Amino acid sequence: TTANSITVSWSTSEASKGTISYGKTKTSLASSAMESVEGTIHKTVISGLEPGTAYYYQINAQTIDGTKTVQSGVASARTKRK
């Protein structure tokens, strides 16, 4: 986590690719960041964020063959102050 970004990491039991929906409130996750690599160990950086601000996010993962989709609960993280 930096003043302008949050790193989200997670793992899956099957090869998949994820999208992270995020926003400043739990009920408004209107922005998204897509993962660029498929696999079972995942890490995505959400950038362009405001310093010292809490953000909420939810992970949406889909297996490579498209047969399974999983959605996490909503979690939160705060960017660092400048």
PDB file of N, CA, C and O in Angstrom:
ATOM      1  N   THR A   1       0.842  -1.191   0.000  1.00  0.00           N
ATOM      2  CA  THR A   1       0.000   0.000   0.000  1.00  0.00           C
ATOM      3  C   THR A   1       0.879   1.244   0.000  1.00  0.00           C
ATOM      4  O   THR A   1       1.827   1.332   0.765  1.00  0.00           O
ATOM      5  N   THR A   2       0.533   2.181  -0.872  1.00  0.00           N
ATOM      6  CA  THR A   2       1.248   3.452  -0.939  1.00  0.00           C
ATOM      7  C   THR A   2       0.219   4.569  -0.765  1.00  0.00           C
ATOM      8  O   THR A   2      -0.954   4.305  -0.496  1.00  0.00           O
ATOM      9  N   ALA A   3       0.613   5.803  -0.965  1.00  0.00           N
ATOM     10  CA  ALA A   3      -0.312   6.926  -0.863  1.00  0.00           C
ATOM     11  C   ALA A   3      -1.340   6.916  -1.993  1.00  0.00           C
ATOM     12  O   ALA A   3      -2.427   7.470  -1.846  1.00  0.00           O
ATOM     13  N   ASN A   4      -0.991   6.262  -3.117  1.00  0.00           N
ATOM     14  CA  ASN A   4      -1.885   6.281  -4.272  1.00  0.00           C
ATOM     15  C   ASN A   4      -2.283   4.910  -4.789  1.00  0.00           C
ATOM     16  O   ASN A   4      -2.894   4.803  -5.852  1.00  0.00           O
ATOM     17  N   SER A   5      -1.948   3.843  -4.042  1.00  0.00           N
ATOM     18  CA  SER A   5      -2.306   2.504  -4.522  1.00  0.00           C
ATOM     19  C   SER A   5      -2.501   1.517  -3.367  1.00  0.00           C
ATOM     20  O   SER A   5      -1.992   1.719  -2.268  1.00  0.00           O
ATOM     21  N   ILE A   6      -3.247   0.475  -3.687  1.00  0.00           N
ATOM     22  CA  ILE A   6      -3.474  -0.643  -2.765  1.00  0.00           C
ATOM     23  C   ILE A   6      -3.185  -1.920  -3.536  1.00  0.00           C
ATOM     24  O   ILE A   6      -3.619  -2.068  -4.681  1.00  0.00           O
ATOM     25  N   THR A   7      -2.451  -2.842  -2.919  1.00  0.00           N
ATOM     26  CA  THR A   7      -2.182  -4.140  -3.534  1.00  0.00           C
ATOM     27  C   THR A   7      -3.096  -5.176  -2.894  1.00  0.00           C
ATOM     28  O   THR A   7      -3.137  -5.297  -1.674  1.00  0.00           O
ATOM     29  N   VAL A   8      -3.819  -5.913  -3.721  1.00  0.00           N
ATOM     30  CA  VAL A   8      -4.736  -6.955  -3.253  1.00  0.00           C
ATOM     31  C   VAL A   8      -4.181  -8.297  -3.713  1.00  0.00           C
ATOM     32  O   VAL A   8      -3.902  -8.490  -4.901  1.00  0.00           O
ATOM     33  N   SER A   9      -4.000  -9.232  -2.773  1.00  0.00           N
ATOM     34  CA  SER A   9      -3.487 -10.564  -3.080  1.00  0.00           C
ATOM     35  C   SER A   9      -4.473 -11.614  -2.610  1.00  0.00           C
ATOM     36  O   SER A   9      -5.119 -11.447  -1.569  1.00  0.00           O
ATOM     37  N   TRP A  10      -4.580 -12.716  -3.361  1.00  0.00           N
ATOM     38  CA  TRP A  10      -5.447 -13.814  -2.976  1.00  0.00           C
ATOM     39  C   TRP A  10      -5.020 -15.067  -3.721  1.00  0.00           C
ATOM     40  O   TRP A  10      -4.208 -15.008  -4.629  1.00  0.00           O
ATOM     41  N   SER A  11      -5.553 -16.204  -3.332  1.00  0.00           N
ATOM     42  CA  SER A  11      -5.244 -17.456  -4.025  1.00  0.00           C
ATOM     43  C   SER A  11      -6.537 -18.196  -4.349  1.00  0.00           C
ATOM     44  O   SER A  11      -7.565 -17.997  -3.694  1.00  0.00           O
ATOM     45  N   THR A  12      -6.468 -19.041  -5.370  1.00  0.00           N
ATOM     46  CA  THR A  12      -7.607 -19.862  -5.769  1.00  0.00           C
ATOM     47  C   THR A  12      -7.129 -21.302  -5.929  1.00  0.00           C
ATOM     48  O   THR A  12      -5.939 -21.549  -6.172  1.00  0.00           O
ATOM     49  N   SER A  13      -8.026 -22.250  -5.816  1.00  0.00           N
ATOM     50  CA  SER A  13      -7.651 -23.656  -5.947  1.00  0.00           C
ATOM     51  C   SER A  13      -7.519 -24.082  -7.407  1.00  0.00           C
ATOM     52  O   SER A  13      -6.905 -25.096  -7.701  1.00  0.00           O
ATOM     53  N   GLU A  14      -8.114 -23.322  -8.317  1.00  0.00           N
ATOM     54  CA  GLU A  14      -8.013 -23.604  -9.744  1.00  0.00           C
ATOM     55  C   GLU A  14      -7.495 -22.367 -10.471  1.00  0.00           C
ATOM     56  O   GLU A  14      -7.689 -21.244 -10.002  1.00  0.00           O
ATOM     57  N   ALA A  15      -6.863 -22.569 -11.615  1.00  0.00           N
ATOM     58  CA  ALA A  15      -6.374 -21.444 -12.412  1.00  0.00           C
ATOM     59  C   ALA A  15      -7.555 -20.539 -12.767  1.00  0.00           C
ATOM     60  O   ALA A  15      -8.596 -21.005 -13.225  1.00  0.00           O
ATOM     61  N   SER A  16      -7.399 -19.269 -12.510  1.00  0.00           N
ATOM     62  CA  SER A  16      -8.477 -18.317 -12.760  1.00  0.00           C
ATOM     63  C   SER A  16      -7.900 -16.934 -13.016  1.00  0.00           C
ATOM     64  O   SER A  16      -6.699 -16.721 -12.926  1.00  0.00           O
ATOM     65  N   LYS A  17      -8.786 -16.028 -13.344  1.00  0.00           N
ATOM     66  CA  LYS A  17      -8.419 -14.637 -13.562  1.00  0.00           C
ATOM     67  C   LYS A  17      -9.446 -13.798 -12.817  1.00  0.00           C
ATOM     68  O   LYS A  17     -10.626 -14.125 -12.792  1.00  0.00           O
ATOM     69  N   GLY A  18      -9.001 -12.710 -12.205  1.00  0.00           N
ATOM     70  CA  GLY A  18      -9.898 -11.941 -11.353  1.00  0.00           C
ATOM     71  C   GLY A  18     -10.082 -10.501 -11.765  1.00  0.00           C
ATOM     72  O   GLY A  18      -9.254  -9.915 -12.464  1.00  0.00           O
ATOM     73  N   THR A  19     -11.187  -9.954 -11.300  1.00  0.00           N
ATOM     74  CA  THR A  19     -11.483  -8.533 -11.423  1.00  0.00           C
ATOM     75  C   THR A  19     -11.797  -8.030 -10.024  1.00  0.00           C
ATOM     76  O   THR A  19     -12.519  -8.692  -9.270  1.00  0.00           O
ATOM     77  N   ILE A  20     -11.262  -6.880  -9.671  1.00  0.00           N
ATOM     78  CA  ILE A  20     -11.537  -6.293  -8.366  1.00  0.00           C
ATOM     79  C   ILE A  20     -12.425  -5.074  -8.569  1.00  0.00           C
ATOM     80  O   ILE A  20     -12.074  -4.155  -9.297  1.00  0.00           O
ATOM     81  N   SER A  21     -13.589  -5.112  -7.928  1.00  0.00           N
ATOM     82  CA  SER A  21     -14.484  -3.957  -7.925  1.00  0.00           C
ATOM     83  C   SER A  21     -14.171  -3.163  -6.667  1.00  0.00           C
ATOM     84  O   SER A  21     -14.003  -3.746  -5.590  1.00  0.00           O
ATOM     85  N   TYR A  22     -14.080  -1.838  -6.757  1.00  0.00           N
ATOM     86  CA  TYR A  22     -13.718  -1.056  -5.577  1.00  0.00           C
ATOM     87  C   TYR A  22     -14.369   0.323  -5.601  1.00  0.00           C
ATOM     88  O   TYR A  22     -14.830   0.800  -6.636  1.00  0.00           O
ATOM     89  N   GLY A  23     -14.418   0.926  -4.415  1.00  0.00           N
ATOM     90  CA  GLY A  23     -14.980   2.261  -4.268  1.00  0.00           C
ATOM     91  C   GLY A  23     -14.779   2.760  -2.851  1.00  0.00           C
ATOM     92  O   GLY A  23     -14.197   2.079  -2.008  1.00  0.00           O
ATOM     93  N   LYS A  24     -15.297   3.954  -2.566  1.00  0.00           N
ATOM     94  CA  LYS A  24     -15.112   4.569  -1.250  1.00  0.00           C
ATOM     95  C   LYS A  24     -16.164   4.158  -0.231  1.00  0.00           C
ATOM     96  O   LYS A  24     -16.036   4.470   0.950  1.00  0.00           O
ATOM     97  N   THR A  25     -17.213   3.469  -0.666  1.00  0.00           N
ATOM     98  CA  THR A  25     -18.218   2.950   0.262  1.00  0.00           C
ATOM     99  C   THR A  25     -18.497   1.487  -0.070  1.00  0.00           C
ATOM    100  O   THR A  25     -18.277   1.054  -1.211  1.00  0.00           O
ATOM    101  N   LYS A  26     -19.002   0.734   0.903  1.00  0.00           N
ATOM    102  CA  LYS A  26     -19.289  -0.687   0.698  1.00  0.00           C
ATOM    103  C   LYS A  26     -20.344  -0.917  -0.372  1.00  0.00           C
ATOM    104  O   LYS A  26     -20.358  -1.945  -1.023  1.00  0.00           O
ATOM    105  N   THR A  27     -21.230   0.035  -0.527  1.00  0.00           N
ATOM    106  CA  THR A  27     -22.347  -0.141  -1.459  1.00  0.00           C
ATOM    107  C   THR A  27     -22.098   0.478  -2.827  1.00  0.00           C
ATOM    108  O   THR A  27     -22.958   0.413  -3.700  1.00  0.00           O
ATOM    109  N   SER A  28     -20.945   1.089  -3.024  1.00  0.00           N
ATOM    110  CA  SER A  28     -20.645   1.723  -4.306  1.00  0.00           C
ATOM    111  C   SER A  28     -19.285   1.261  -4.811  1.00  0.00           C
ATOM    112  O   SER A  28     -18.294   1.979  -4.720  1.00  0.00           O
ATOM    113  N   LEU A  29     -19.233   0.041  -5.340  1.00  0.00           N
ATOM    114  CA  LEU A  29     -17.989  -0.522  -5.870  1.00  0.00           C
ATOM    115  C   LEU A  29     -18.004  -0.377  -7.391  1.00  0.00           C
ATOM    116  O   LEU A  29     -17.989  -1.344  -8.142  1.00  0.00           O
ATOM    117  N   ALA A  30     -18.054   0.865  -7.856  1.00  0.00           N
ATOM    118  CA  ALA A  30     -18.276   1.158  -9.274  1.00  0.00           C
ATOM    119  C   ALA A  30     -17.023   1.102 -10.138  1.00  0.00           C
ATOM    120  O   ALA A  30     -17.115   0.970 -11.351  1.00  0.00           O
ATOM    121  N   SER A  31     -15.847   1.199  -9.540  1.00  0.00           N
ATOM    122  CA  SER A  31     -14.603   1.144 -10.308  1.00  0.00           C
ATOM    123  C   SER A  31     -14.088  -0.290 -10.329  1.00  0.00           C
ATOM    124  O   SER A  31     -14.444  -1.098  -9.465  1.00  0.00           O
ATOM    125  N   SER A  32     -13.240  -0.611 -11.303  1.00  0.00           N
ATOM    126  CA  SER A  32     -12.706  -1.972 -11.338  1.00  0.00           C
ATOM    127  C   SER A  32     -11.272  -1.998 -11.862  1.00  0.00           C
ATOM    128  O   SER A  32     -10.842  -1.109 -12.587  1.00  0.00           O
ATOM    129  N   ALA A  33     -10.557  -3.030 -11.438  1.00  0.00           N
ATOM    130  CA  ALA A  33      -9.187  -3.290 -11.890  1.00  0.00           C
ATOM    131  C   ALA A  33      -9.128  -4.759 -12.284  1.00  0.00           C
ATOM    132  O   ALA A  33      -9.552  -5.624 -11.519  1.00  0.00           O
ATOM    133  N   MET A  34      -8.631  -5.037 -13.478  1.00  0.00           N
ATOM    134  CA  MET A  34      -8.542  -6.415 -13.959  1.00  0.00           C
ATOM    135  C   MET A  34      -7.143  -6.970 -13.768  1.00  0.00           C
ATOM    136  O   MET A  34      -6.153  -6.263 -13.965  1.00  0.00           O
ATOM    137  N   GLU A  35      -7.104  -8.219 -13.396  1.00  0.00           N
ATOM    138  CA  GLU A  35      -5.843  -8.930 -13.257  1.00  0.00           C
ATOM    139  C   GLU A  35      -5.303  -9.259 -14.649  1.00  0.00           C
ATOM    140  O   GLU A  35      -6.066  -9.629 -15.549  1.00  0.00           O
ATOM    141  N   SER A  36      -4.004  -9.137 -14.846  1.00  0.00           N
ATOM    142  CA  SER A  36      -3.428  -9.354 -16.180  1.00  0.00           C
ATOM    143  C   SER A  36      -2.879 -10.766 -16.391  1.00  0.00           C
ATOM    144  O   SER A  36      -2.580 -11.145 -17.516  1.00  0.00           O
ATOM    145  N   VAL A  37      -2.749 -11.551 -15.318  1.00  0.00           N
ATOM    146  CA  VAL A  37      -2.157 -12.882 -15.423  1.00  0.00           C
ATOM    147  C   VAL A  37      -3.112 -13.930 -14.858  1.00  0.00           C
ATOM    148  O   VAL A  37      -3.715 -13.718 -13.805  1.00  0.00           O
ATOM    149  N   GLU A  38      -3.227 -15.056 -15.534  1.00  0.00           N
ATOM    150  CA  GLU A  38      -4.043 -16.166 -15.044  1.00  0.00           C
ATOM    151  C   GLU A  38      -3.196 -17.058 -14.151  1.00  0.00           C
ATOM    152  O   GLU A  38      -2.002 -17.188 -14.370  1.00  0.00           O
ATOM    153  N   GLY A  39      -3.812 -17.687 -13.146  1.00  0.00           N
ATOM    154  CA  GLY A  39      -3.081 -18.602 -12.279  1.00  0.00           C
ATOM    155  C   GLY A  39      -3.849 -18.901 -11.013  1.00  0.00           C
ATOM    156  O   GLY A  39      -5.056 -18.685 -10.925  1.00  0.00           O
ATOM    157  N   THR A  40      -3.136 -19.405  -9.985  1.00  0.00           N
ATOM    158  CA  THR A  40      -3.755 -19.708  -8.695  1.00  0.00           C
ATOM    159  C   THR A  40      -3.288 -18.757  -7.601  1.00  0.00           C
ATOM    160  O   THR A  40      -3.903 -18.680  -6.549  1.00  0.00           O
ATOM    161  N   ILE A  41      -2.193 -18.055  -7.819  1.00  0.00           N
ATOM    162  CA  ILE A  41      -1.707 -17.027  -6.901  1.00  0.00           C
ATOM    163  C   ILE A  41      -1.927 -15.691  -7.601  1.00  0.00           C
ATOM    164  O   ILE A  41      -1.447 -15.489  -8.712  1.00  0.00           O
ATOM    165  N   HIS A  42      -2.648 -14.787  -6.950  1.00  0.00           N
ATOM    166  CA  HIS A  42      -3.090 -13.564  -7.608  1.00  0.00           C
ATOM    167  C   HIS A  42      -2.625 -12.327  -6.840  1.00  0.00           C
ATOM    168  O   HIS A  42      -2.594 -12.318  -5.614  1.00  0.00           O
ATOM    169  N   LYS A  43      -2.318 -11.273  -7.598  1.00  0.00           N
ATOM    170  CA  LYS A  43      -1.902 -10.008  -7.007  1.00  0.00           C
ATOM    171  C   LYS A  43      -2.239  -8.899  -7.998  1.00  0.00           C
ATOM    172  O   LYS A  43      -1.818  -8.957  -9.158  1.00  0.00           O
ATOM    173  N   THR A  44      -3.030  -7.941  -7.563  1.00  0.00           N
ATOM    174  CA  THR A  44      -3.425  -6.833  -8.421  1.00  0.00           C
ATOM    175  C   THR A  44      -3.211  -5.525  -7.681  1.00  0.00           C
ATOM    176  O   THR A  44      -3.552  -5.409  -6.508  1.00  0.00           O
ATOM    177  N   VAL A  45      -2.639  -4.553  -8.368  1.00  0.00           N
ATOM    178  CA  VAL A  45      -2.432  -3.227  -7.799  1.00  0.00           C
ATOM    179  C   VAL A  45      -3.528  -2.301  -8.313  1.00  0.00           C
ATOM    180  O   VAL A  45      -3.731  -2.188  -9.522  1.00  0.00           O
ATOM    181  N   ILE A  46      -4.236  -1.677  -7.384  1.00  0.00           N
ATOM    182  CA  ILE A  46      -5.244  -0.671  -7.725  1.00  0.00           C
ATOM    183  C   ILE A  46      -4.552   0.672  -7.549  1.00  0.00           C
ATOM    184  O   ILE A  46      -4.130   1.015  -6.446  1.00  0.00           O
ATOM    185  N   SER A  47      -4.397   1.416  -8.626  1.00  0.00           N
ATOM    186  CA  SER A  47      -3.656   2.673  -8.554  1.00  0.00           C
ATOM    187  C   SER A  47      -4.548   3.868  -8.882  1.00  0.00           C
ATOM    188  O   SER A  47      -5.707   3.712  -9.250  1.00  0.00           O
ATOM    189  N   GLY A  48      -3.971   5.069  -8.728  1.00  0.00           N
ATOM    190  CA  GLY A  48      -4.715   6.290  -8.993  1.00  0.00           C
ATOM    191  C   GLY A  48      -5.661   6.673  -7.865  1.00  0.00           C
ATOM    192  O   GLY A  48      -6.646   7.385  -8.087  1.00  0.00           O
ATOM    193  N   LEU A  49      -5.362   6.207  -6.655  1.00  0.00           N
ATOM    194  CA  LEU A  49      -6.222   6.455  -5.505  1.00  0.00           C
ATOM    195  C   LEU A  49      -5.786   7.708  -4.747  1.00  0.00           C
ATOM    196  O   LEU A  49      -4.684   8.204  -4.927  1.00  0.00           O
ATOM    197  N   GLU A  50      -6.659   8.189  -3.872  1.00  0.00           N
ATOM    198  CA  GLU A  50      -6.369   9.371  -3.063  1.00  0.00           C
ATOM    199  C   GLU A  50      -5.616   8.981  -1.786  1.00  0.00           C
ATOM    200  O   GLU A  50      -5.951   7.971  -1.161  1.00  0.00           O
ATOM    201  N   PRO A  51      -4.638   9.776  -1.370  1.00  0.00           N
ATOM    202  CA  PRO A  51      -3.878   9.484  -0.148  1.00  0.00           C
ATOM    203  C   PRO A  51      -4.769   9.526   1.105  1.00  0.00           C
ATOM    204  O   PRO A  51      -5.723  10.311   1.169  1.00  0.00           O
ATOM    205  N   GLY A  52      -4.451   8.670   2.075  1.00  0.00           N
ATOM    206  CA  GLY A  52      -5.138   8.673   3.363  1.00  0.00           C
ATOM    207  C   GLY A  52      -6.621   8.393   3.287  1.00  0.00           C
ATOM    208  O   GLY A  52      -7.396   8.890   4.091  1.00  0.00           O
ATOM    209  N   THR A  53      -7.028   7.571   2.319  1.00  0.00           N
ATOM    210  CA  THR A  53      -8.448   7.323   2.082  1.00  0.00           C
ATOM    211  C   THR A  53      -8.752   5.840   2.206  1.00  0.00           C
ATOM    212  O   THR A  53      -7.994   4.999   1.728  1.00  0.00           O
ATOM    213  N   ALA A  54      -9.881   5.507   2.825  1.00  0.00           N
ATOM    214  CA  ALA A  54     -10.328   4.121   2.922  1.00  0.00           C
ATOM    215  C   ALA A  54     -11.040   3.735   1.632  1.00  0.00           C
ATOM    216  O   ALA A  54     -11.826   4.510   1.092  1.00  0.00           O
ATOM    217  N   TYR A  55     -10.731   2.540   1.149  1.00  0.00           N
ATOM    218  CA  TYR A  55     -11.394   1.992  -0.029  1.00  0.00           C
ATOM    219  C   TYR A  55     -11.924   0.607   0.307  1.00  0.00           C
ATOM    220  O   TYR A  55     -11.312  -0.134   1.068  1.00  0.00           O
ATOM    221  N   TYR A  56     -13.048   0.274  -0.281  1.00  0.00           N
ATOM    222  CA  TYR A  56     -13.657  -1.041  -0.132  1.00  0.00           C
ATOM    223  C   TYR A  56     -13.500  -1.777  -1.450  1.00  0.00           C
ATOM    224  O   TYR A  56     -13.543  -1.167  -2.517  1.00  0.00           O
ATOM    225  N   TYR A  57     -13.309  -3.100  -1.372  1.00  0.00           N
ATOM    226  CA  TYR A  57     -13.132  -3.864  -2.602  1.00  0.00           C
ATOM    227  C   TYR A  57     -13.713  -5.262  -2.467  1.00  0.00           C
ATOM    228  O   TYR A  57     -13.904  -5.788  -1.371  1.00  0.00           O
ATOM    229  N   GLN A  58     -13.998  -5.850  -3.617  1.00  0.00           N
ATOM    230  CA  GLN A  58     -14.537  -7.204  -3.700  1.00  0.00           C
ATOM    231  C   GLN A  58     -13.881  -7.899  -4.889  1.00  0.00           C
ATOM    232  O   GLN A  58     -13.775  -7.311  -5.972  1.00  0.00           O
ATOM    233  N   ILE A  59     -13.440  -9.138  -4.674  1.00  0.00           N
ATOM    234  CA  ILE A  59     -12.775  -9.906  -5.724  1.00  0.00           C
ATOM    235  C   ILE A  59     -13.800 -10.784  -6.424  1.00  0.00           C
ATOM    236  O   ILE A  59     -14.594 -11.467  -5.778  1.00  0.00           O
ATOM    237  N   ASN A  60     -13.772 -10.753  -7.736  1.00  0.00           N
ATOM    238  CA  ASN A  60     -14.610 -11.614  -8.570  1.00  0.00           C
ATOM    239  C   ASN A  60     -13.665 -12.448  -9.426  1.00  0.00           C
ATOM    240  O   ASN A  60     -12.933 -11.896 -10.239  1.00  0.00           O
ATOM    241  N   ALA A  61     -13.646 -13.758  -9.223  1.00  0.00           N
ATOM    242  CA  ALA A  61     -12.729 -14.631  -9.954  1.00  0.00           C
ATOM    243  C   ALA A  61     -13.513 -15.637 -10.783  1.00  0.00           C
ATOM    244  O   ALA A  61     -14.559 -16.137 -10.360  1.00  0.00           O
ATOM    245  N   GLN A  62     -12.989 -15.917 -11.979  1.00  0.00           N
ATOM    246  CA  GLN A  62     -13.610 -16.900 -12.856  1.00  0.00           C
ATOM    247  C   GLN A  62     -12.531 -17.846 -13.358  1.00  0.00           C
ATOM    248  O   GLN A  62     -11.439 -17.416 -13.746  1.00  0.00           O
ATOM    249  N   THR A  63     -12.843 -19.164 -13.342  1.00  0.00           N
ATOM    250  CA  THR A  63     -11.880 -20.142 -13.837  1.00  0.00           C
ATOM    251  C   THR A  63     -11.619 -19.893 -15.321  1.00  0.00           C
ATOM    252  O   THR A  63     -12.446 -19.306 -16.022  1.00  0.00           O
ATOM    253  N   ILE A  64     -10.472 -20.353 -15.787  1.00  0.00           N
ATOM    254  CA  ILE A  64     -10.046 -20.125 -17.161  1.00  0.00           C
ATOM    255  C   ILE A  64     -11.065 -20.690 -18.154  1.00  0.00           C
ATOM    256  O   ILE A  64     -11.347 -20.082 -19.177  1.00  0.00           O
ATOM    257  N   ASP A  65     -11.635 -21.851 -17.830  1.00  0.00           N
ATOM    258  CA  ASP A  65     -12.598 -22.448 -18.754  1.00  0.00           C
ATOM    259  C   ASP A  65     -14.001 -21.830 -18.619  1.00  0.00           C
ATOM    260  O   ASP A  65     -14.920 -22.193 -19.343  1.00  0.00           O
ATOM    261  N   GLY A  66     -14.161 -20.912 -17.658  1.00  0.00           N
ATOM    262  CA  GLY A  66     -15.432 -20.202 -17.509  1.00  0.00           C
ATOM    263  C   GLY A  66     -16.538 -20.971 -16.817  1.00  0.00           C
ATOM    264  O   GLY A  66     -17.679 -20.514 -16.763  1.00  0.00           O
ATOM    265  N   THR A  67     -16.215 -22.130 -16.233  1.00  0.00           N
ATOM    266  CA  THR A  67     -17.268 -22.951 -15.622  1.00  0.00           C
ATOM    267  C   THR A  67     -17.581 -22.580 -14.181  1.00  0.00           C
ATOM    268  O   THR A  67     -18.637 -22.937 -13.671  1.00  0.00           O
ATOM    269  N   LYS A  68     -16.674 -21.874 -13.510  1.00  0.00           N
ATOM    270  CA  LYS A  68     -16.900 -21.503 -12.109  1.00  0.00           C
ATOM    271  C   LYS A  68     -16.595 -20.024 -11.902  1.00  0.00           C
ATOM    272  O   LYS A  68     -15.610 -19.512 -12.405  1.00  0.00           O
ATOM    273  N   THR A  69     -17.458 -19.368 -11.127  1.00  0.00           N
ATOM    274  CA  THR A  69     -17.253 -17.977 -10.755  1.00  0.00           C
ATOM    275  C   THR A  69     -17.397 -17.870  -9.244  1.00  0.00           C
ATOM    276  O   THR A  69     -18.311 -18.457  -8.668  1.00  0.00           O
ATOM    277  N   VAL A  70     -16.493 -17.134  -8.614  1.00  0.00           N
ATOM    278  CA  VAL A  70     -16.511 -16.963  -7.165  1.00  0.00           C
ATOM    279  C   VAL A  70     -16.408 -15.477  -6.853  1.00  0.00           C
ATOM    280  O   VAL A  70     -15.660 -14.749  -7.504  1.00  0.00           O
ATOM    281  N   GLN A  71     -17.152 -15.041  -5.836  1.00  0.00           N
ATOM    282  CA  GLN A  71     -17.110 -13.644  -5.413  1.00  0.00           C
ATOM    283  C   GLN A  71     -16.780 -13.607  -3.925  1.00  0.00           C
ATOM    284  O   GLN A  71     -17.392 -14.316  -3.137  1.00  0.00           O
ATOM    285  N   SER A  72     -15.828 -12.778  -3.556  1.00  0.00           N
ATOM    286  CA  SER A  72     -15.448 -12.653  -2.147  1.00  0.00           C
ATOM    287  C   SER A  72     -16.424 -11.730  -1.427  1.00  0.00           C
ATOM    288  O   SER A  72     -17.249 -11.063  -2.061  1.00  0.00           O
ATOM    289  N   GLY A  73     -16.273 -11.675  -0.132  1.00  0.00           N
ATOM    290  CA  GLY A  73     -16.976 -10.652   0.632  1.00  0.00           C
ATOM    291  C   GLY A  73     -16.298  -9.312   0.403  1.00  0.00           C
ATOM    292  O   GLY A  73     -15.241  -9.243  -0.230  1.00  0.00           O
ATOM    293  N   VAL A  74     -16.876  -8.258   0.910  1.00  0.00           N
ATOM    294  CA  VAL A  74     -16.294  -6.926   0.760  1.00  0.00           C
ATOM    295  C   VAL A  74     -15.251  -6.720   1.866  1.00  0.00           C
ATOM    296  O   VAL A  74     -15.522  -6.967   3.036  1.00  0.00           O
ATOM    297  N   ALA A  75     -14.057  -6.292   1.474  1.00  0.00           N
ATOM    298  CA  ALA A  75     -12.970  -6.011   2.418  1.00  0.00           C
ATOM    299  C   ALA A  75     -12.582  -4.537   2.261  1.00  0.00           C
ATOM    300  O   ALA A  75     -13.071  -3.854   1.364  1.00  0.00           O
ATOM    301  N   SER A  76     -11.712  -4.068   3.144  1.00  0.00           N
ATOM    302  CA  SER A  76     -11.296  -2.667   3.031  1.00  0.00           C
ATOM    303  C   SER A  76      -9.805  -2.512   3.273  1.00  0.00           C
ATOM    304  O   SER A  76      -9.161  -3.366   3.885  1.00  0.00           O
ATOM    305  N   ALA A  77      -9.269  -1.414   2.768  1.00  0.00           N
ATOM    306  CA  ALA A  77      -7.863  -1.056   2.948  1.00  0.00           C
ATOM    307  C   ALA A  77      -7.779   0.461   2.855  1.00  0.00           C
ATOM    308  O   ALA A  77      -8.654   1.109   2.278  1.00  0.00           O
ATOM    309  N   ARG A  78      -6.753   1.025   3.451  1.00  0.00           N
ATOM    310  CA  ARG A  78      -6.569   2.486   3.444  1.00  0.00           C
ATOM    311  C   ARG A  78      -5.219   2.810   2.812  1.00  0.00           C
ATOM    312  O   ARG A  78      -4.216   2.190   3.119  1.00  0.00           O
ATOM    313  N   THR A  79      -5.231   3.794   1.918  1.00  0.00           N
ATOM    314  CA  THR A  79      -3.969   4.267   1.352  1.00  0.00           C
ATOM    315  C   THR A  79      -3.210   5.046   2.420  1.00  0.00           C
ATOM    316  O   THR A  79      -3.808   5.557   3.370  1.00  0.00           O
ATOM    317  N   LYS A  80      -1.901   5.123   2.242  1.00  0.00           N
ATOM    318  CA  LYS A  80      -1.073   5.873   3.208  1.00  0.00           C
ATOM    319  C   LYS A  80      -1.243   7.375   3.010  1.00  0.00           C
ATOM    320  O   LYS A  80      -1.531   7.835   1.910  1.00  0.00           O
ATOM    321  N   ARG A  81      -1.045   8.103   4.073  1.00  0.00           N
ATOM    322  CA  ARG A  81      -1.053   9.569   3.981  1.00  0.00           C
ATOM    323  C   ARG A  81       0.252  10.012   3.347  1.00  0.00           C
ATOM    324  O   ARG A  81       1.273   9.375   3.505  1.00  0.00           O
ATOM    325  N   LYS A  82       0.223  11.122   2.641  1.00  0.00           N
ATOM    326  CA  LYS A  82       1.457  11.662   2.048  1.00  0.00           C
ATOM    327  C   LYS A  82       2.345  12.247   3.090  1.00  0.00           C
ATOM    328  O   LYS A  82       1.942  12.702   4.104  1.00  0.00           O
TER     329      LYS A  82
END
